[in-house]
One Martini backbone bead per residue (centre of mass of N, CA, C, O) as a GRO file, in nm:
protein
  535
    1UNK     BB    1   9.802  11.543   6.564
    2UNK     BB    2   9.779  11.322   6.801
    3UNK     BB    3   9.482  11.391   7.027
    4UNK     BB    4   9.386  11.391   7.350
    5UNK     BB    5   9.128  11.354   7.630
    6UNK     BB    6   9.089  11.429   7.962
    7UNK     BB    7   8.742  11.442   8.116
    8UNK     BB    8   8.678  11.558   8.398
    9UNK     BB    9   8.497  11.643   8.680
   10UNK     BB   10   8.462  11.862   8.960
   11UNK     BB   11   8.355  11.618   9.218
   12UNK     BB   12   8.602  11.535   9.339
   13UNK     BB   13   8.771  11.273   9.386
   14UNK     BB   14   8.969  11.075   9.230
   15UNK     BB   15   8.912  10.774   9.075
   16UNK     BB   16   8.994  10.466   8.957
   17UNK     BB   17   8.851  10.490   8.696
   18UNK     BB   18   8.976  10.744   8.600
   19UNK     BB   19   9.273  10.671   8.623
   20UNK     BB   20   9.219  10.469   8.372
   21UNK     BB   21   9.181  10.675   8.166
   22UNK     BB   22   9.412  10.839   8.169
   23UNK     BB   23   9.578  10.569   8.118
   24UNK     BB   24   9.463  10.510   7.829
   25UNK     BB   25   9.553  10.815   7.700
   26UNK     BB   26   9.856  10.801   7.758
   27UNK     BB   27   9.896  10.525   7.578
   28UNK     BB   28   9.769  10.593   7.327
   29UNK     BB   29   9.942  10.837   7.262
   30UNK     BB   30  10.196  10.737   7.265
   31UNK     BB   31  10.198  10.519   7.084
   32UNK     BB   32  10.116  10.744   6.834
   33UNK     BB   33  10.305  11.004   6.909
   34UNK     BB   34  10.140  11.176   7.115
   35UNK     BB   35   9.881  11.391   7.307
   36UNK     BB   36   9.739  11.522   7.603
   37UNK     BB   37   9.482  11.619   7.794
   38UNK     BB   38   9.316  11.837   8.059
   39UNK     BB   39   9.000  11.852   8.105
   40UNK     BB   40   8.738  12.078   8.235
   41UNK     BB   41   8.392  11.949   8.333
   42UNK     BB   42   8.227  12.259   8.486
   43UNK     BB   43   7.896  12.298   8.376
   44UNK     BB   44   7.803  12.169   8.660
   45UNK     BB   45   7.790  12.366   8.944
   46UNK     BB   46   7.628  12.206   9.166
   47UNK     BB   47   7.892  11.960   9.174
   48UNK     BB   48   8.110  12.135   9.228
   49UNK     BB   49   8.426  12.073   9.421
   50UNK     BB   50   8.676  12.196   9.592
   51UNK     BB   51   8.971  12.115   9.502
   52UNK     BB   52   8.924  11.880   9.265
   53UNK     BB   53   9.175  11.987   9.068
   54UNK     BB   54   9.398  11.936   9.238
   55UNK     BB   55   9.349  11.637   9.310
   56UNK     BB   56   9.393  11.549   8.987
   57UNK     BB   57   9.672  11.658   8.964
   58UNK     BB   58   9.795  11.466   9.209
   59UNK     BB   59   9.731  11.187   9.126
   60UNK     BB   60   9.861  11.202   8.825
   61UNK     BB   61  10.141  11.268   8.941
   62UNK     BB   62  10.181  11.019   9.137
   63UNK     BB   63  10.147  10.827   8.866
   64UNK     BB   64  10.289  10.952   8.608
   65UNK     BB   65  10.082  11.138   8.436
   66UNK     BB   66  10.177  11.347   8.182
   67UNK     BB   67  10.024  11.629   8.076
   68UNK     BB   68  10.053  11.845   7.822
   69UNK     BB   69   9.748  12.003   7.843
   70UNK     BB   70   9.644  12.251   8.068
   71UNK     BB   71   9.624  12.309   8.392
   72UNK     BB   72   9.946  12.459   8.408
   73UNK     BB   73   9.956  12.378   8.072
   74UNK     BB   74   9.973  12.568   7.834
   75UNK     BB   75   9.837  12.611   7.513
   76UNK     BB   76   9.634  12.605   7.187
   77UNK     BB   77   9.357  12.489   7.390
   78UNK     BB   78   9.253  12.697   7.521
   79UNK     BB   79   9.048  12.679   7.736
   80UNK     BB   80   9.019  12.387   8.021
   81UNK     BB   81   8.744  12.552   8.133
   82UNK     BB   82   8.426  12.509   8.020
   83UNK     BB   83   8.332  12.775   8.211
   84UNK     BB   84   8.540  12.927   7.975
   85UNK     BB   85   8.321  12.863   7.707
   86UNK     BB   86   8.033  12.971   7.656
   87UNK     BB   87   8.024  13.144   7.387
   88UNK     BB   88   8.094  12.892   7.221
   89UNK     BB   89   7.838  12.735   7.266
   90UNK     BB   90   7.647  12.926   7.183
   91UNK     BB   91   7.715  12.976   6.873
   92UNK     BB   92   7.667  12.663   6.797
   93UNK     BB   93   7.346  12.666   6.884
   94UNK     BB   94   7.293  12.896   6.690
   95UNK     BB   95   7.367  12.757   6.426
   96UNK     BB   96   7.139  12.541   6.480
   97UNK     BB   97   6.865  12.719   6.485
   98UNK     BB   98   6.929  12.856   6.196
   99UNK     BB   99   6.914  12.593   6.046
  100UNK     BB  100   6.693  12.401   6.184
  101UNK     BB  101   6.839  12.176   6.402
  102UNK     BB  102   6.721  12.350   6.622
  103UNK     BB  103   6.562  12.481   6.965
  104UNK     BB  104   6.326  12.684   7.141
  105UNK     BB  105   6.258  12.618   7.511
  106UNK     BB  106   5.990  12.727   7.708
  107UNK     BB  107   5.940  12.504   7.917
  108UNK     BB  108   5.849  12.410   8.226
  109UNK     BB  109   5.935  12.173   8.483
  110UNK     BB  110   5.616  12.132   8.497
  111UNK     BB  111   5.554  12.072   8.182
  112UNK     BB  112   5.768  11.834   8.133
  113UNK     BB  113   5.620  11.640   8.336
  114UNK     BB  114   5.362  11.617   8.238
  115UNK     BB  115   5.417  11.512   7.955
  116UNK     BB  116   5.564  11.283   8.025
  117UNK     BB  117   5.323  11.139   8.212
  118UNK     BB  118   5.128  11.127   7.967
  119UNK     BB  119   5.293  10.970   7.752
  120UNK     BB  120   5.324  10.722   7.911
  121UNK     BB  121   5.040  10.635   7.945
  122UNK     BB  122   4.985  10.633   7.626
  123UNK     BB  123   5.286  10.450   7.545
  124UNK     BB  124   5.513  10.612   7.502
  125UNK     BB  125   5.853  10.679   7.429
  126UNK     BB  126   5.823  10.982   7.470
  127UNK     BB  127   5.934  11.281   7.641
  128UNK     BB  128   5.813  11.465   7.424
  129UNK     BB  129   5.604  11.706   7.195
  130UNK     BB  130   5.748  11.939   7.069
  131UNK     BB  131   5.585  12.209   7.087
  132UNK     BB  132   5.817  12.453   7.020
  133UNK     BB  133   5.868  12.353   6.717
  134UNK     BB  134   5.612  12.528   6.645
  135UNK     BB  135   5.684  12.810   6.677
  136UNK     BB  136   5.714  13.090   6.581
  137UNK     BB  137   5.938  13.366   6.489
  138UNK     BB  138   5.739  13.551   6.673
  139UNK     BB  139   5.716  13.405   6.928
  140UNK     BB  140   6.033  13.381   7.005
  141UNK     BB  141   6.103  13.669   6.999
  142UNK     BB  142   5.874  13.756   7.211
  143UNK     BB  143   6.034  13.569   7.455
  144UNK     BB  144   6.310  13.680   7.444
  145UNK     BB  145   6.224  13.987   7.495
  146UNK     BB  146   6.076  13.872   7.776
  147UNK     BB  147   6.289  13.685   7.916
  148UNK     BB  148   6.220  13.393   7.872
  149UNK     BB  149   6.330  13.108   7.940
  150UNK     BB  150   6.549  12.890   7.757
  151UNK     BB  151   6.633  12.605   7.573
  152UNK     BB  152   6.827  12.390   7.366
  153UNK     BB  153   6.717  12.157   7.099
  154UNK     BB  154   6.734  11.917   6.935
  155UNK     BB  155   6.610  11.757   6.606
  156UNK     BB  156   6.546  11.419   6.579
  157UNK     BB  157   6.387  11.440   6.288
  158UNK     BB  158   6.668  11.522   6.201
  159UNK     BB  159   6.832  11.274   5.999
  160UNK     BB  160   7.130  11.233   5.878
  161UNK     BB  161   7.388  11.175   5.670
  162UNK     BB  162   7.613  10.896   5.771
  163UNK     BB  163   7.821  10.726   5.850
  164UNK     BB  164   7.853  10.436   6.047
  165UNK     BB  165   7.862  10.360   6.346
  166UNK     BB  166   8.186  10.367   6.532
  167UNK     BB  167   8.405  10.166   6.743
  168UNK     BB  168   8.697  10.070   6.845
  169UNK     BB  169   8.597   9.836   7.031
  170UNK     BB  170   8.274   9.769   6.940
  171UNK     BB  171   8.253   9.872   6.637
  172UNK     BB  172   7.939   9.836   6.475
  173UNK     BB  173   7.652  10.038   6.553
  174UNK     BB  174   7.354  10.079   6.648
  175UNK     BB  175   7.170  10.284   6.614
  176UNK     BB  176   6.994  10.496   6.904
  177UNK     BB  177   6.747  10.709   6.936
  178UNK     BB  178   6.509  10.591   7.086
  179UNK     BB  179   6.677  10.570   7.378
  180UNK     BB  180   6.661  10.871   7.378
  181UNK     BB  181   6.552  11.162   7.438
  182UNK     BB  182   6.357  11.367   7.345
  183UNK     BB  183   6.513  11.612   7.225
  184UNK     BB  184   6.814  11.705   7.318
  185UNK     BB  185   6.981  11.896   7.530
  186UNK     BB  186   7.213  12.175   7.470
  187UNK     BB  187   7.091  12.438   7.636
  188UNK     BB  188   7.076  12.577   7.916
  189UNK     BB  189   6.891  12.812   8.110
  190UNK     BB  190   7.213  12.904   8.199
  191UNK     BB  191   7.396  12.862   7.970
  192UNK     BB  192   7.466  12.607   7.979
  193UNK     BB  193   7.598  12.309   7.866
  194UNK     BB  194   7.593  12.006   7.822
  195UNK     BB  195   7.767  11.736   7.669
  196UNK     BB  196   7.693  11.695   7.400
  197UNK     BB  197   7.794  11.998   7.306
  198UNK     BB  198   8.065  12.022   7.469
  199UNK     BB  199   8.207  11.772   7.355
  200UNK     BB  200   8.200  11.847   7.051
  201UNK     BB  201   8.325  12.126   7.036
  202UNK     BB  202   8.607  12.080   7.216
  203UNK     BB  203   8.703  11.836   7.037
  204UNK     BB  204   8.729  12.037   6.770
  205UNK     BB  205   8.886  12.287   6.875
  206UNK     BB  206   9.109  12.095   7.013
  207UNK     BB  207   9.193  11.867   6.810
  208UNK     BB  208   9.059  11.592   6.846
  209UNK     BB  209   9.111  11.270   6.750
  210UNK     BB  210   9.068  11.082   7.017
  211UNK     BB  211   8.792  10.919   7.203
  212UNK     BB  212   8.792  10.845   7.532
  213UNK     BB  213   8.542  10.659   7.716
  214UNK     BB  214   8.241  10.558   7.857
  215UNK     BB  215   8.016  10.321   7.803
  216UNK     BB  216   7.770  10.519   7.877
  217UNK     BB  217   7.780  10.687   7.579
  218UNK     BB  218   7.737  10.491   7.348
  219UNK     BB  219   7.422  10.579   7.295
  220UNK     BB  220   7.513  10.875   7.225
  221UNK     BB  221   7.708  10.879   6.987
  222UNK     BB  222   7.470  10.920   6.742
  223UNK     BB  223   7.423  11.211   6.806
  224UNK     BB  224   7.681  11.347   6.809
  225UNK     BB  225   7.719  11.255   6.475
  226UNK     BB  226   7.496  11.451   6.397
  227UNK     BB  227   7.658  11.719   6.506
  228UNK     BB  228   7.867  11.700   6.305
  229UNK     BB  229   7.703  11.711   6.041
  230UNK     BB  230   7.544  11.959   6.085
  231UNK     BB  231   7.826  12.128   6.132
  232UNK     BB  232   8.055  12.004   5.952
  233UNK     BB  233   8.220  11.820   6.099
  234UNK     BB  234   8.482  11.599   6.186
  235UNK     BB  235   8.537  11.310   6.365
  236UNK     BB  236   8.628  11.168   6.570
  237UNK     BB  237   8.743  10.881   6.727
  238UNK     BB  238   8.623  10.613   6.915
  239UNK     BB  239   8.605  10.505   7.248
  240UNK     BB  240   8.435  10.263   7.470
  241UNK     BB  241   8.488  10.193   7.823
  242UNK     BB  242   8.467   9.959   8.031
  243UNK     BB  243   8.381   9.935   8.320
  244UNK     BB  244   8.414   9.935   8.669
  245UNK     BB  245   8.384   9.730   8.944
  246UNK     BB  246   8.257   9.610   9.213
  247UNK     BB  247   8.294   9.307   9.405
  248UNK     BB  248   7.948   9.350   9.415
  249UNK     BB  249   7.901   9.462   9.093
  250UNK     BB  250   7.897   9.768   9.130
  251UNK     BB  251   7.919  10.054   9.052
  252UNK     BB  252   8.176  10.244   9.032
  253UNK     BB  253   8.233  10.532   9.265
  254UNK     BB  254   8.236  10.833   9.465
  255UNK     BB  255   7.995  10.686   9.674
  256UNK     BB  256   8.126  10.372   9.642
  257UNK     BB  257   8.346  10.260   9.802
  258UNK     BB  258   8.698  10.196   9.767
  259UNK     BB  259   8.801  10.449   9.510
  260UNK     BB  260   9.001  10.642   9.574
  261UNK     BB  261   9.339  10.743   9.501
  262UNK     BB  262   9.397  10.889   9.805
  263UNK     BB  263   9.398  10.604   9.960
  264UNK     BB  264   9.634  10.446   9.766
  265UNK     BB  265   9.836  10.667   9.864
  266UNK     BB  266   9.830  10.630  10.188
  267UNK     BB  267   9.897  10.349  10.214
  268UNK     BB  268  10.139  10.289   9.985
  269UNK     BB  269  10.092  10.212   9.693
  270UNK     BB  270  10.244  10.158   9.394
  271UNK     BB  271  10.174  10.324   9.109
  272UNK     BB  272  10.274  10.098   8.898
  273UNK     BB  273  10.079   9.908   9.002
  274UNK     BB  274   9.809  10.031   8.969
  275UNK     BB  275   9.849  10.092   8.679
  276UNK     BB  276   9.870   9.773   8.591
  277UNK     BB  277   9.596   9.698   8.716
  278UNK     BB  278   9.424   9.902   8.535
  279UNK     BB  279   9.539   9.797   8.259
  280UNK     BB  280   9.447   9.476   8.309
  281UNK     BB  281   9.128   9.582   8.333
  282UNK     BB  282   9.004   9.444   8.022
  283UNK     BB  283   9.258   9.317   7.932
  284UNK     BB  284   9.245   9.023   7.693
  285UNK     BB  285   9.067   9.035   7.431
  286UNK     BB  286   8.951   8.792   7.190
  287UNK     BB  287   8.840   8.864   6.850
  288UNK     BB  288   8.646   8.871   6.594
  289UNK     BB  289   8.603   8.949   6.262
  290UNK     BB  290   8.475   9.206   6.139
  291UNK     BB  291   8.166   9.336   6.061
  292UNK     BB  292   7.988   9.487   5.885
  293UNK     BB  293   7.767   9.726   5.839
  294UNK     BB  294   7.478   9.808   5.959
  295UNK     BB  295   7.160   9.872   5.846
  296UNK     BB  296   7.002  10.107   5.953
  297UNK     BB  297   6.729  10.117   6.262
  298UNK     BB  298   6.729  10.116   6.589
  299UNK     BB  299   6.640  10.096   6.954
  300UNK     BB  300   6.871   9.907   6.945
  301UNK     BB  301   7.208   9.783   7.018
  302UNK     BB  302   7.467   9.652   6.787
  303UNK     BB  303   7.753   9.470   6.841
  304UNK     BB  304   8.073   9.444   6.666
  305UNK     BB  305   8.348   9.290   6.675
  306UNK     BB  306   8.651   9.351   6.689
  307UNK     BB  307   8.945   9.279   6.579
  308UNK     BB  308   9.172   9.070   6.568
  309UNK     BB  309   9.429   8.986   6.753
  310UNK     BB  310   9.796   8.915   6.710
  311UNK     BB  311   9.860   8.936   7.002
  312UNK     BB  312   9.885   8.858   7.325
  313UNK     BB  313   9.715   8.912   7.580
  314UNK     BB  314   9.765   8.951   7.885
  315UNK     BB  315   9.752   8.895   8.215
  316UNK     BB  316   9.611   9.014   8.496
  317UNK     BB  317   9.944   8.982   8.651
  318UNK     BB  318  10.111   9.139   8.470
  319UNK     BB  319  10.419   9.272   8.435
  320UNK     BB  320  10.450   9.630   8.417
  321UNK     BB  321  10.532   9.906   8.271
  322UNK     BB  322  10.495  10.182   8.094
  323UNK     BB  323  10.641  10.127   7.860
  324UNK     BB  324  10.514   9.856   7.819
  325UNK     BB  325  10.217   9.964   7.810
  326UNK     BB  326  10.254  10.113   7.553
  327UNK     BB  327  10.356   9.908   7.334
  328UNK     BB  328  10.111   9.692   7.399
  329UNK     BB  329   9.851   9.813   7.366
  330UNK     BB  330   9.484   9.796   7.270
  331UNK     BB  331   9.180   9.855   7.214
  332UNK     BB  332   9.066   9.574   7.093
  333UNK     BB  333   9.152   9.411   7.341
  334UNK     BB  334   8.929   9.469   7.491
  335UNK     BB  335   8.629   9.432   7.660
  336UNK     BB  336   8.282   9.418   7.660
  337UNK     BB  337   8.318   9.415   7.978
  338UNK     BB  338   8.285   9.432   8.289
  339UNK     BB  339   8.516   9.498   8.566
  340UNK     BB  340   8.669   9.345   8.821
  341UNK     BB  341   8.848   9.485   9.124
  342UNK     BB  342   9.094   9.261   9.244
  343UNK     BB  343   9.322   9.310   9.543
  344UNK     BB  344   9.475   9.054   9.514
  345UNK     BB  345   9.640   9.158   9.245
  346UNK     BB  346   9.757   9.394   9.351
  347UNK     BB  347   9.932   9.239   9.601
  348UNK     BB  348  10.094   9.081   9.346
  349UNK     BB  349  10.204   9.351   9.218
  350UNK     BB  350  10.311   9.513   9.444
  351UNK     BB  351  10.512   9.336   9.545
  352UNK     BB  352  10.684   9.293   9.237
  353UNK     BB  353  10.761   9.600   9.219
  354UNK     BB  354  10.910   9.617   9.475
  355UNK     BB  355  11.134   9.437   9.426
  356UNK     BB  356  11.234   9.559   9.212
  357UNK     BB  357  11.325   9.819   9.338
  358UNK     BB  358  11.501   9.682   9.588
  359UNK     BB  359  11.731   9.557   9.346
  360UNK     BB  360  11.844   9.854   9.392
  361UNK     BB  361  11.987  10.083   9.602
  362UNK     BB  362  11.818  10.308   9.524
  363UNK     BB  363  11.566  10.217   9.553
  364UNK     BB  364  11.577  10.133   9.855
  365UNK     BB  365  11.622  10.376   9.949
  366UNK     BB  366  11.356  10.545   9.828
  367UNK     BB  367  11.168  10.358  10.016
  368UNK     BB  368  11.304  10.429  10.296
  369UNK     BB  369  11.238  10.700  10.288
  370UNK     BB  370  10.923  10.734  10.231
  371UNK     BB  371  10.848  10.566  10.508
  372UNK     BB  372  11.020  10.700  10.749
  373UNK     BB  373  10.783  10.848  10.881
  374UNK     BB  374  10.593  10.648  10.963
  375UNK     BB  375  10.776  10.474  11.137
  376UNK     BB  376  10.837  10.724  11.340
  377UNK     BB  377  10.543  10.732  11.432
  378UNK     BB  378  10.505  10.437  11.535
  379UNK     BB  379  10.788  10.494  11.650
  380UNK     BB  380  10.864  10.743  11.872
  381UNK     BB  381  11.120  10.617  12.098
  382UNK     BB  382  11.287  10.496  11.866
  383UNK     BB  383  11.632  10.477  11.775
  384UNK     BB  384  11.586  10.246  11.485
  385UNK     BB  385  11.454  10.476  11.305
  386UNK     BB  386  11.618  10.437  11.036
  387UNK     BB  387  11.714  10.386  10.701
  388UNK     BB  388  11.897  10.166  10.736
  389UNK     BB  389  11.705   9.979  10.897
  390UNK     BB  390  11.474  10.010  10.667
  391UNK     BB  391  11.652   9.856  10.474
  392UNK     BB  392  11.658   9.576  10.642
  393UNK     BB  393  11.394   9.524  10.649
  394UNK     BB  394  11.309   9.485  10.379
  395UNK     BB  395  11.516   9.268  10.299
  396UNK     BB  396  11.394   9.071  10.513
  397UNK     BB  397  11.099   9.066  10.377
  398UNK     BB  398  11.049   9.069  10.118
  399UNK     BB  399  10.817   8.849   9.984
  400UNK     BB  400  10.603   8.965  10.257
  401UNK     BB  401  10.600   9.220  10.108
  402UNK     BB  402  10.323   9.424   9.982
  403UNK     BB  403  10.375   9.649  10.143
  404UNK     BB  404  10.542   9.921  10.272
  405UNK     BB  405  10.329   9.991  10.534
  406UNK     BB  406  10.425   9.693  10.678
  407UNK     BB  407  10.641   9.701  10.828
  408UNK     BB  408  10.511   9.730  11.134
  409UNK     BB  409  10.371   9.466  11.119
  410UNK     BB  410  10.592   9.250  11.061
  411UNK     BB  411  10.879   9.431  11.211
  412UNK     BB  412  10.899   9.548  11.490
  413UNK     BB  413  11.169   9.407  11.625
  414UNK     BB  414  11.356   9.634  11.461
  415UNK     BB  415  11.263   9.873  11.677
  416UNK     BB  416  11.147   9.689  11.932
  417UNK     BB  417  11.084   9.536  12.191
  418UNK     BB  418  10.957   9.265  12.228
  419UNK     BB  419  10.602   9.130  12.361
  420UNK     BB  420  10.639   8.854  12.571
  421UNK     BB  421  10.326   8.886  12.730
  422UNK     BB  422  10.184   8.802  12.496
  423UNK     BB  423   9.990   8.599  12.375
  424UNK     BB  424  10.152   8.499  12.140
  425UNK     BB  425  10.415   8.460  12.259
  426UNK     BB  426  10.317   8.246  12.500
  427UNK     BB  427  10.187   8.046  12.304
  428UNK     BB  428  10.509   7.955  12.213
  429UNK     BB  429  10.597   7.816  12.519
  430UNK     BB  430  10.386   7.665  12.699
  431UNK     BB  431  10.545   7.370  12.643
  432UNK     BB  432  10.779   7.499  12.772
  433UNK     BB  433  11.064   7.480  12.954
  434UNK     BB  434  11.271   7.733  13.104
  435UNK     BB  435  11.522   7.553  13.077
  436UNK     BB  436  11.525   7.488  12.758
  437UNK     BB  437  11.545   7.750  12.681
  438UNK     BB  438  11.804   7.836  12.810
  439UNK     BB  439  11.981   7.624  12.654
  440UNK     BB  440  11.907   7.733  12.354
  441UNK     BB  441  12.006   8.007  12.374
  442UNK     BB  442  12.301   7.955  12.471
  443UNK     BB  443  12.367   7.798  12.219
  444UNK     BB  444  12.323   8.041  12.013
  445UNK     BB  445  12.517   8.194  12.147
  446UNK     BB  446  12.789   8.001  12.095
  447UNK     BB  447  12.719   8.023  11.782
  448UNK     BB  448  12.847   8.323  11.767
  449UNK     BB  449  13.110   8.344  11.990
  450UNK     BB  450  13.301   8.118  11.883
  451UNK     BB  451  13.404   8.328  11.603
  452UNK     BB  452  13.256   8.552  11.596
  453UNK     BB  453  13.060   8.802  11.445
  454UNK     BB  454  13.199   8.811  11.177
  455UNK     BB  455  13.197   8.505  11.122
  456UNK     BB  456  12.877   8.500  11.142
  457UNK     BB  457  12.817   8.715  10.892
  458UNK     BB  458  13.009   8.530  10.659
  459UNK     BB  459  12.850   8.290  10.704
  460UNK     BB  460  12.649   8.049  10.571
  461UNK     BB  461  12.361   7.935  10.605
  462UNK     BB  462  12.424   7.645  10.594
  463UNK     BB  463  12.683   7.644  10.832
  464UNK     BB  464  12.484   7.739  11.061
  465UNK     BB  465  12.288   7.526  11.054
  466UNK     BB  466  12.468   7.298  11.124
  467UNK     BB  467  12.562   7.369  11.377
  468UNK     BB  468  12.303   7.383  11.520
  469UNK     BB  469  12.218   7.102  11.498
  470UNK     BB  470  12.439   7.001  11.665
  471UNK     BB  471  12.333   7.159  11.938
  472UNK     BB  472  12.049   7.029  11.934
  473UNK     BB  473  12.138   6.748  11.939
  474UNK     BB  474  12.267   6.764  12.244
  475UNK     BB  475  11.976   6.859  12.359
  476UNK     BB  476  11.729   6.678  12.241
  477UNK     BB  477  11.576   6.884  12.037
  478UNK     BB  478  11.346   6.998  11.841
  479UNK     BB  479  11.347   7.163  11.596
  480UNK     BB  480  11.070   7.339  11.641
  481UNK     BB  481  11.139   7.420  11.906
  482UNK     BB  482  11.426   7.546  11.863
  483UNK     BB  483  11.317   7.775  11.703
  484UNK     BB  484  11.094   7.883  11.879
  485UNK     BB  485  11.240   7.998  12.093
  486UNK     BB  486  11.400   8.193  11.885
  487UNK     BB  487  11.187   8.347  11.788
  488UNK     BB  488  11.042   8.459  12.068
  489UNK     BB  489  11.329   8.594  12.154
  490UNK     BB  490  11.353   8.782  11.878
  491UNK     BB  491  11.001   8.871  11.841
  492UNK     BB  492  10.730   8.746  11.946
  493UNK     BB  493  10.658   8.607  11.658
  494UNK     BB  494  10.544   8.315  11.476
  495UNK     BB  495  10.645   8.475  11.235
  496UNK     BB  496  10.892   8.488  10.950
  497UNK     BB  497  11.201   8.518  10.915
  498UNK     BB  498  11.504   8.375  10.907
  499UNK     BB  499  11.695   8.364  11.209
  500UNK     BB  500  11.945   8.459  11.056
  501UNK     BB  501  11.840   8.702  10.951
  502UNK     BB  502  11.744   8.855  11.202
  503UNK     BB  503  12.043   8.875  11.324
  504UNK     BB  504  12.146   9.045  11.132
  505UNK     BB  505  11.949   9.295  11.160
  506UNK     BB  506  11.994   9.324  11.471
  507UNK     BB  507  12.269   9.271  11.575
  508UNK     BB  508  12.478   9.169  11.811
  509UNK     BB  509  12.404   9.351  12.042
  510UNK     BB  510  12.066   9.320  12.031
  511UNK     BB  511  12.062   9.012  12.033
  512UNK     BB  512  12.205   8.962  12.331
  513UNK     BB  513  11.998   9.145  12.484
  514UNK     BB  514  11.764   9.000  12.435
  515UNK     BB  515  11.857   8.696  12.534
  516UNK     BB  516  11.880   8.811  12.836
  517UNK     BB  517  11.583   8.950  12.866
  518UNK     BB  518  11.421   8.684  12.837
  519UNK     BB  519  11.491   8.550  13.113
  520UNK     BB  520  11.299   8.746  13.283
  521UNK     BB  521  11.058   8.630  13.185
  522UNK     BB  522  10.773   8.486  13.275
  523UNK     BB  523  10.594   8.217  13.314
  524UNK     BB  524  10.327   8.113  13.142
  525UNK     BB  525  10.162   8.011  13.383
  526UNK     BB  526  10.062   8.322  13.465
  527UNK     BB  527   9.922   8.290  13.162
  528UNK     BB  528   9.577   8.297  13.012
  529UNK     BB  529   9.586   8.225  12.690
  530UNK     BB  530   9.248   8.116  12.642
  531UNK     BB  531   9.142   8.362  12.749
  532UNK     BB  532   9.268   8.591  12.583
  533UNK     BB  533   9.186   8.523  12.320
  534UNK     BB  534   8.864   8.541  12.404
  535UNK     BB  535   8.879   8.876  12.398
   0.00000   0.00000   0.00000
């Protein structure tokens, strides 16, 4: 069975790069008819943060990425916490030691630092002098019996014969053993494994067929393949994913930038829009046919392009459902470069996902209910924060709404009376006399009341505009002045939806009440708009 794994460390909230990695695992597993595991790599106890696992699970659930096996979803591959698999790692480490492919190193941290500095001064690229490799079996046994702490290192001088290093995304990669630390540590002195050993052991023991992970592990791939060969294990297929960058082109991390998934959850972004945005970050490359595997080894890596895409990949703002992502996703179509996450693309994608959702009554109802608590909290004293009124707000704002949480910003006038004394409201009518404003308001009220409210609601937008133009012409007022006065009276805001749509959203009673109330507002001469604007 095709089986993948998403293996985060519990070092804090899940960030966008982690969510994209989980998404790619989900897409590829489902595309191949397989399953995926959530595995918690908690072997570095000094960096573990309480509550991180629950936060990761919550973020994945919010995004709709349902893992098949893992914490709270038992299966045949557990345990799913690496801290509960220590005996397994020790047994594999001992097997490597017994076979002479690894050895115990008793050097202290101070000794190792001195050796590394000495080697650097001599111009060597080595980071360790392999001192403990040359200890006799008797010396090793004596030190172990005496309780001396040790780590287990792989002997990188033994390079096994195996197939060339290949990656699904990057193609064939030249082995780069010399770019790694000398004799990398497999088992630490606290008997916890390093990533090198733990990932190989767990991926084999769990039956992982495809490993998707960050490109920072690409230089370590030859080492990991060596371990598989030493242990006589069949390796999975590897795909190293180019990382995401912050807008300033720095590496995205939990400690840098606004990258935590929980922040996007709190701000009301649509989970499917977030997935759409992340999926397309770096998806869309076209590569030349793959070259034959290079021979030999080198201290630098050389990456041959992956096979040419048979189909055009989507552009960076292409709207996709999760099922469409699954059917269209292809690892060789990923770019070989790191990708910058552009929030303006998220705004575009989120806006159109919202439009898809509210295009049917059930989706509109769900959106209104989801944002109901927020609207009530913003307008605590308002009697108009009902689900139905929020549905009216969503429908009214349509293409203007980028994020569902922006309703209170774009349409406060649907829930509370406008502040006609605000700088923005006063600036709208500063050059229009009170008399002219009252005539315009009376003219609009006449249009509403002429044939009754029901007739007004049923009339087309075009027919109402014809009637309004007739009234405007009787007054001899310019169109922009006429509409500005109405917008001021109804919303107190310069920009917004069409006047007729606002009136219909407010309803007959609230519209008439608002027109009557605005007549009591003081003249704009009482407010120094320019002075207020400079504050």
